[in-house]
Coordinates of N, CA, C and O in Angstrom, one line a residue:
Q1 N 0.8 -1.2 0.0 CA 0.0 0.0 0.0 C 0.9 1.2 0.0 O 1.8 1.3 0.8
A2 N 0.6 2.2 -0.9 CA 1.3 3.4 -1.0 C 1.1 4.2 0.3 O -0.1 4.5 0.6
Q3 N 2.2 4.6 1.0 CA 2.0 5.3 2.3 C 3.2 6.2 2.6 O 4.3 5.8 2.2
L4 N 2.9 7.3 3.2 CA 4.0 8.2 3.7 C 3.7 8.5 5.1 O 2.5 8.9 5.4
V5 N 4.7 8.5 6.0 CA 4.5 8.8 7.4 C 5.6 9.8 7.8 O 6.8 9.5 7.8
E6 N 5.1 11.0 8.2 CA 6.1 12.0 8.7 C 6.2 12.0 10.2 O 5.4 11.5 10.9
S7 N 7.4 12.5 10.6 CA 7.7 12.6 12.0 C 8.8 13.7 12.2 O 9.4 14.1 11.2
G8 N 9.0 14.1 13.5 CA 10.1 15.0 13.7 C 9.8 16.4 14.0 O 10.6 17.2 14.4
G9 N 8.5 16.7 13.9 CA 8.1 18.1 14.2 C 8.2 18.5 15.6 O 8.5 17.6 16.5
G10 N 8.1 19.7 15.9 CA 8.2 20.2 17.3 C 8.2 21.7 17.4 O 7.9 22.4 16.4
S11 N 8.6 22.2 18.6 CA 8.6 23.6 18.9 C 10.0 24.0 19.1 O 10.7 23.4 20.0
V12 N 10.5 25.0 18.4 CA 11.8 25.6 18.6 C 11.8 27.1 18.6 O 10.8 27.7 18.1
Q13 N 12.8 27.7 19.0 CA 13.0 29.1 19.0 C 13.6 29.5 17.6 O 14.3 28.7 17.0
A14 N 13.4 30.7 17.2 CA 14.0 31.2 16.0 C 15.5 31.0 16.0 O 16.1 31.3 17.1
G15 N 16.0 30.6 14.9 CA 17.4 30.3 14.8 C 17.7 28.9 15.1 O 18.9 28.4 14.8
G16 N 16.8 28.1 15.6 CA 17.0 26.7 15.9 C 16.9 25.8 14.7 O 16.7 26.3 13.5
S17 N 17.0 24.5 14.9 CA 17.0 23.5 13.9 C 16.1 22.4 14.2 O 15.8 22.1 15.4
L18 N 15.6 21.7 13.1 CA 14.8 20.5 13.3 C 15.1 19.6 12.1 O 15.4 20.1 11.0
R19 N 14.9 18.3 12.3 CA 15.0 17.3 11.2 C 13.7 16.6 11.1 O 13.2 15.9 12.1
L20 N 13.0 16.7 10.0 CA 11.8 16.0 9.7 C 12.1 14.7 8.9 O 13.0 14.7 8.1
S21 N 11.4 13.7 9.2 CA 11.5 12.4 8.5 C 10.2 12.0 7.8 O 9.1 12.3 8.3
C22 N 10.4 11.4 6.6 CA 9.2 10.9 5.9 C 9.5 9.5 5.5 O 10.4 9.3 4.6
V23 N 8.9 8.5 6.1 CA 9.1 7.1 5.8 C 8.1 6.7 4.7 O 6.9 6.9 4.9
A24 N 8.6 6.3 3.6 CA 7.8 5.9 2.4 C 7.7 4.4 2.2 O 8.6 3.7 2.6
S25 N 6.6 4.0 1.7 CA 6.5 2.6 1.3 C 7.6 2.4 0.2 O 8.0 3.3 -0.5
A26 N 8.0 1.1 0.0 CA 9.1 0.8 -0.9 C 8.9 1.3 -2.3 O 9.7 1.8 -3.0
E27 N 7.7 1.1 -2.8 CA 7.3 1.4 -4.2 C 7.4 2.9 -4.4 O 8.0 3.4 -5.4
L28 N 6.9 3.7 -3.4 CA 7.0 5.2 -3.6 C 8.4 5.6 -3.5 O 8.9 6.5 -4.2
A29 N 9.2 5.1 -2.5 CA 10.5 5.6 -2.3 C 11.4 5.4 -3.5 O 12.3 6.2 -3.8
S30 N 11.2 4.3 -4.2 CA 12.1 4.0 -5.3 C 11.7 4.5 -6.7 O 12.5 4.6 -7.6
T31 N 10.4 4.9 -6.8 CA 9.9 5.3 -8.2 C 9.4 6.7 -8.3 O 9.1 7.2 -9.4
R32 N 9.1 7.3 -7.2 CA 8.4 8.6 -7.2 C 9.2 9.8 -6.8 O 10.0 9.7 -5.9
Y33 N 9.0 10.9 -7.4 CA 9.4 12.2 -6.8 C 8.7 12.4 -5.5 O 7.4 12.2 -5.4
I34 N 9.4 12.7 -4.4 CA 8.8 13.0 -3.2 C 9.1 14.5 -2.8 O 10.2 15.0 -3.0
A35 N 8.1 15.1 -2.3 CA 8.2 16.5 -1.9 C 7.8 16.8 -0.5 O 7.0 16.0 0.1
W36 N 8.3 17.9 0.0 CA 7.8 18.4 1.3 C 6.9 19.7 1.0 O 7.4 20.5 0.2
F37 N 5.8 19.7 1.6 CA 4.9 20.9 1.6 C 4.7 21.4 3.0 O 4.9 20.6 4.0
R38 N 4.2 22.6 3.1 CA 3.9 23.1 4.4 C 2.6 24.0 4.3 O 2.4 24.5 3.2
Q39 N 1.9 24.0 5.4 CA 0.7 24.9 5.4 C 0.6 25.6 6.8 O 0.5 24.9 7.8
A40 N 0.6 26.9 6.7 CA 0.5 27.7 7.9 C -1.0 28.0 8.1 O -1.8 27.9 7.1
P41 N -1.4 28.3 9.3 CA -2.9 28.5 9.6 C -3.4 29.7 8.7 O -2.8 30.7 8.6
G42 N -4.5 29.4 8.1 CA -5.1 30.4 7.2 C -4.5 30.7 5.9 O -4.9 31.6 5.2
K43 N -3.5 29.9 5.6 CA -2.8 30.1 4.3 C -2.8 28.8 3.4 O -3.1 27.7 3.9
A44 N -2.6 29.0 2.2 CA -2.6 27.9 1.2 C -1.3 27.0 1.5 O -0.3 27.5 2.0
R45 N -1.4 25.8 1.1 CA -0.3 24.9 1.2 C 0.8 25.3 0.2 O 0.4 25.6 -1.0
E46 N 2.0 25.3 0.6 CA 3.1 25.6 -0.3 C 4.2 24.6 -0.4 O 4.5 23.9 0.6
A47 N 4.8 24.5 -1.5 CA 5.9 23.5 -1.7 C 7.2 24.0 -1.0 O 7.5 25.2 -1.1
V48 N 7.9 23.1 -0.5 CA 9.2 23.5 0.2 C 10.4 22.9 -0.5 O 11.3 23.6 -0.8
A49 N 10.3 21.6 -0.8 CA 11.4 21.0 -1.5 C 10.9 19.7 -2.2 O 9.9 19.1 -1.8
S50 N 11.7 19.2 -3.2 CA 11.3 18.0 -3.9 C 12.6 17.3 -4.3 O 13.5 18.0 -4.7
K51 N 12.6 16.0 -4.3 CA 13.7 15.2 -4.7 C 13.3 14.1 -5.7 O 12.3 13.4 -5.5
A52 N 14.1 13.9 -6.7 CA 13.8 12.9 -7.7 C 14.1 11.5 -7.1 O 14.9 11.4 -6.2
P53 N 13.6 10.4 -7.7 CA 13.8 9.1 -7.2 C 15.2 8.7 -7.1 O 15.6 8.0 -6.2
G54 N 16.0 9.1 -8.1 CA 17.4 8.8 -8.1 C 18.2 9.6 -7.1 O 19.4 9.3 -6.8
G55 N 17.6 10.6 -6.6 CA 18.3 11.5 -5.6 C 19.2 12.5 -6.1 O 19.8 13.2 -5.3
L56 N 19.4 12.6 -7.5 CA 20.3 13.5 -8.0 C 19.8 14.9 -8.1 O 20.6 15.9 -8.2
I57 N 18.5 15.1 -8.2 CA 17.9 16.4 -8.5 C 17.1 16.8 -7.3 O 16.2 16.0 -6.8
T58 N 17.3 18.0 -6.8 CA 16.5 18.5 -5.6 C 16.1 19.9 -6.0 O 16.9 20.7 -6.4
Y59 N 14.8 20.2 -5.7 CA 14.3 21.6 -5.9 C 14.0 22.2 -4.5 O 13.5 21.4 -3.7
Y60 N 14.2 23.5 -4.4 CA 13.8 24.2 -3.2 C 13.0 25.4 -3.5 O 13.3 26.1 -4.5
A61 N 12.1 25.7 -2.6 CA 11.5 27.0 -2.7 C 12.5 28.1 -2.3 O 13.4 27.9 -1.5
D62 N 12.3 29.3 -2.9 CA 13.3 30.4 -2.7 C 13.3 30.7 -1.2 O 14.4 31.1 -0.7
S63 N 12.2 30.6 -0.5 CA 12.1 31.0 0.9 C 13.0 30.1 1.8 O 13.2 30.5 3.0
V64 N 13.4 29.0 1.3 CA 14.1 28.0 2.2 C 15.5 27.7 1.7 O 16.3 27.0 2.4
K65 N 15.8 28.2 0.5 CA 17.2 27.9 0.0 C 18.3 28.4 0.9 O 18.2 29.5 1.4
G66 N 19.3 27.5 1.1 CA 20.4 27.9 2.0 C 20.1 27.6 3.4 O 21.0 27.6 4.3
R67 N 18.8 27.3 3.8 CA 18.5 26.9 5.2 C 18.0 25.5 5.3 O 18.2 24.9 6.3
F68 N 17.3 25.0 4.3 CA 16.7 23.6 4.4 C 17.5 22.7 3.4 O 17.9 23.2 2.3
T69 N 17.6 21.5 3.8 CA 18.3 20.5 2.9 C 17.4 19.2 2.9 O 17.1 18.7 4.0
M70 N 17.1 18.7 1.7 CA 16.3 17.5 1.6 C 17.3 16.4 1.2 O 18.1 16.6 0.3
S71 N 17.2 15.3 1.9 CA 18.1 14.1 1.6 C 17.3 12.8 1.6 O 16.1 12.8 2.0
R72 N 17.9 11.8 1.2 CA 17.3 10.5 1.1 C 18.2 9.4 1.6 O 19.4 9.4 1.3
D73 N 17.6 8.5 2.4 CA 18.3 7.2 2.8 C 17.6 6.1 2.1 O 16.5 5.7 2.5
K74 N 18.2 5.6 1.0 CA 17.6 4.5 0.2 C 17.3 3.3 1.0 O 16.3 2.6 0.9
D75 N 18.3 2.9 1.9 CA 18.1 1.7 2.6 C 17.0 1.7 3.6 O 16.4 0.7 3.9
K76 N 16.6 2.9 4.1 CA 15.5 3.0 5.0 C 14.2 3.5 4.4 O 13.2 3.7 5.1
N77 N 14.2 3.7 3.1 CA 13.1 4.3 2.4 C 12.6 5.6 3.1 O 11.4 5.8 3.2
T78 N 13.5 6.4 3.5 CA 13.2 7.6 4.3 C 13.8 8.8 3.6 O 14.9 8.8 3.2
L79 N 13.0 9.9 3.6 CA 13.5 11.2 3.2 C 13.5 12.1 4.3 O 12.6 12.0 5.2
Y80 N 14.4 13.0 4.3 CA 14.6 13.9 5.5 C 14.5 15.4 5.0 O 14.8 15.7 3.8
L81 N 14.1 16.2 5.9 CA 14.2 17.6 5.6 C 14.9 18.3 6.8 O 14.3 18.3 7.9
D82 N 16.2 18.6 6.6 CA 16.9 19.3 7.7 C 16.7 20.8 7.6 O 17.0 21.4 6.5
M83 N 16.2 21.3 8.6 CA 15.8 22.7 8.7 C 16.7 23.5 9.7 O 16.7 23.1 10.8
T84 N 17.4 24.5 9.2 CA 18.3 25.3 10.1 C 17.9 26.7 10.0 O 17.1 27.1 9.1
N85 N 18.4 27.5 11.0 CA 18.1 28.9 11.0 C 16.6 29.2 10.9 O 16.1 30.0 10.0
L86 N 15.8 28.4 11.6 CA 14.3 28.5 11.5 C 13.8 29.9 11.9 O 14.4 30.6 12.8
R87 N 12.7 30.3 11.2 CA 12.1 31.6 11.4 C 10.7 31.4 11.8 O 10.1 30.3 11.5
P88 N 10.0 32.3 12.5 CA 8.6 32.2 12.8 C 7.7 31.9 11.6 O 6.8 31.2 11.7
E89 N 8.1 32.4 10.4 CA 7.3 32.2 9.2 C 7.4 30.8 8.7 O 6.7 30.4 7.8
D90 N 8.3 30.0 9.3 CA 8.4 28.6 8.9 C 7.4 27.7 9.6 O 7.2 26.5 9.4
T91 N 6.7 28.3 10.6 CA 5.7 27.6 11.3 C 4.6 27.1 10.4 O 4.1 27.8 9.5
G92 N 4.2 25.8 10.7 CA 3.1 25.2 9.9 C 3.1 23.7 10.0 O 4.0 23.1 10.7
M93 N 2.1 23.1 9.4 CA 2.1 21.7 9.3 C 2.9 21.3 8.1 O 2.6 21.8 7.0
Y94 N 3.8 20.3 8.2 CA 4.6 19.9 7.2 C 4.2 18.5 6.7 O 4.0 17.6 7.5
Y95 N 4.0 18.4 5.4 CA 3.6 17.1 4.8 C 4.6 16.7 3.8 O 5.2 17.5 3.1
C96 N 4.7 15.4 3.6 CA 5.4 14.8 2.5 C 4.4 14.2 1.5 O 3.3 13.8 1.9
A97 N 4.8 14.2 0.2 CA 3.8 13.8 -0.8 C 4.6 13.2 -1.9 O 5.7 13.5 -2.2
A98 N 3.9 12.2 -2.6 CA 4.4 11.5 -3.7 C 3.8 12.0 -5.0 O 2.5 12.1 -5.1
R99 N 4.6 12.2 -6.0 CA 4.1 12.8 -7.3 C 3.8 11.8 -8.3 O 4.6 10.9 -8.5
D100 N 2.7 12.0 -9.0 CA 2.4 11.1 -10.1 C 2.2 11.8 -11.4 O 1.9 11.1 -12.5
N101 N 2.3 13.1 -11.5 CA 2.1 13.8 -12.7 C 3.3 14.7 -13.0 O 3.5 15.8 -12.3
L102 N 4.2 14.3 -13.9 CA 5.4 15.1 -14.2 C 5.1 16.2 -15.2 O 6.0 17.0 -15.5
D103 N 3.8 16.3 -15.7 CA 3.5 17.4 -16.6 C 3.1 18.7 -15.8 O 3.0 19.7 -16.4
I104 N 3.0 18.5 -14.5 CA 2.7 19.7 -13.6 C 3.9 20.0 -12.8 O 4.6 19.1 -12.4
M105 N 4.1 21.3 -12.6 CA 5.4 21.7 -11.9 C 5.4 21.1 -10.5 O 4.4 20.9 -9.8
W106 N 6.7 20.9 -10.0 CA 6.9 20.2 -8.8 C 6.3 21.0 -7.6 O 5.9 20.3 -6.6
Y107 N 6.1 22.3 -7.7 CA 5.6 23.0 -6.6 C 4.1 23.1 -6.6 O 3.5 23.8 -5.7
D108 N 3.4 22.5 -7.5 CA 1.9 22.5 -7.6 C 1.4 21.2 -6.9 O 1.7 20.1 -7.4
E109 N 0.6 21.4 -5.9 CA 0.1 20.2 -5.2 C -0.7 19.3 -6.0 O -0.9 18.1 -5.7
A110 N -1.3 19.8 -7.1 CA -2.1 19.0 -8.0 C -1.3 17.8 -8.6 O -1.8 16.9 -9.1
A111 N 0.1 17.9 -8.6 CA 0.9 16.9 -9.2 C 1.1 15.7 -8.3 O 1.6 14.7 -8.7
Y112 N 0.5 15.7 -7.0 CA 0.8 14.7 -6.0 C -0.5 13.9 -5.7 O -1.6 14.5 -5.6
Y113 N -0.3 12.6 -5.5 CA -1.5 11.8 -5.3 C -1.5 11.0 -4.0 O -2.5 10.5 -3.6
V114 N -0.3 11.0 -3.3 CA -0.3 10.4 -2.0 C 0.3 11.4 -1.0 O 1.3 12.0 -1.3
W115 N -0.4 11.5 0.2 CA 0.0 12.5 1.2 C 0.1 11.8 2.5 O -0.6 10.9 2.8
G116 N 1.1 12.3 3.3 CA 1.2 11.9 4.7 C 0.2 12.6 5.6 O -0.5 13.5 5.1
Q117 N 0.2 12.3 6.8 CA -0.7 12.9 7.8 C -0.2 14.3 8.3 O -1.0 15.1 8.9
G118 N 1.1 14.5 8.1 CA 1.7 15.8 8.5 C 2.3 15.8 9.9 O 2.0 14.9 10.7
T119 N 3.2 16.7 10.1 CA 3.9 16.9 11.4 C 4.0 18.4 11.6 O 4.4 19.1 10.7
Q120 N 3.7 18.8 12.8 CA 3.6 20.2 13.1 C 5.0 20.8 13.5 O 5.7 20.2 14.3
V121 N 5.3 22.0 12.9 CA 6.5 22.7 13.3 C 6.1 24.1 13.8 O 5.3 24.8 13.1
T122 N 6.6 24.5 14.9 CA 6.3 25.8 15.5 C 7.6 26.5 15.9 O 8.4 25.9 16.6
V123 N 7.7 27.7 15.3 CA 8.9 28.4 15.6 C 8.5 29.7 16.3 O 7.8 30.5 15.7
S124 N 9.1 29.9 17.5 CA 8.7 31.1 18.2 C 9.8 32.1 18.1 O 11.0 31.8 18.0
S125 N 9.4 33.4 18.2 CA 10.4 34.5 18.1 C 11.0 34.8 19.4 O 10.6 34.4 20.5

């Protein structure tokens, strides 16, 4: 069964760091682009980062470039989002998602067909 399970969220102060994990079912981990999205209260969900199945290509939103790093552990079918220098505006529910439509841009949630349940990140000033 195609499945994604996130963990690692928490509450930190501005300038702090967190590592999020997304455990994917084997089929998703090996064949699908996986992305991280986030949604702040009252705002639309936005893409944060995406990585190709082979792991060679990674995309980042401009707002997180230089601060967030997405990586993959193939043996564990797990994708990570290392977040450093966190800001209050990084607060939100973070989701990982698997993409099934390569004709839609990576940052468009319409391209994704499997979503995790999310993990909450709260950054205080």
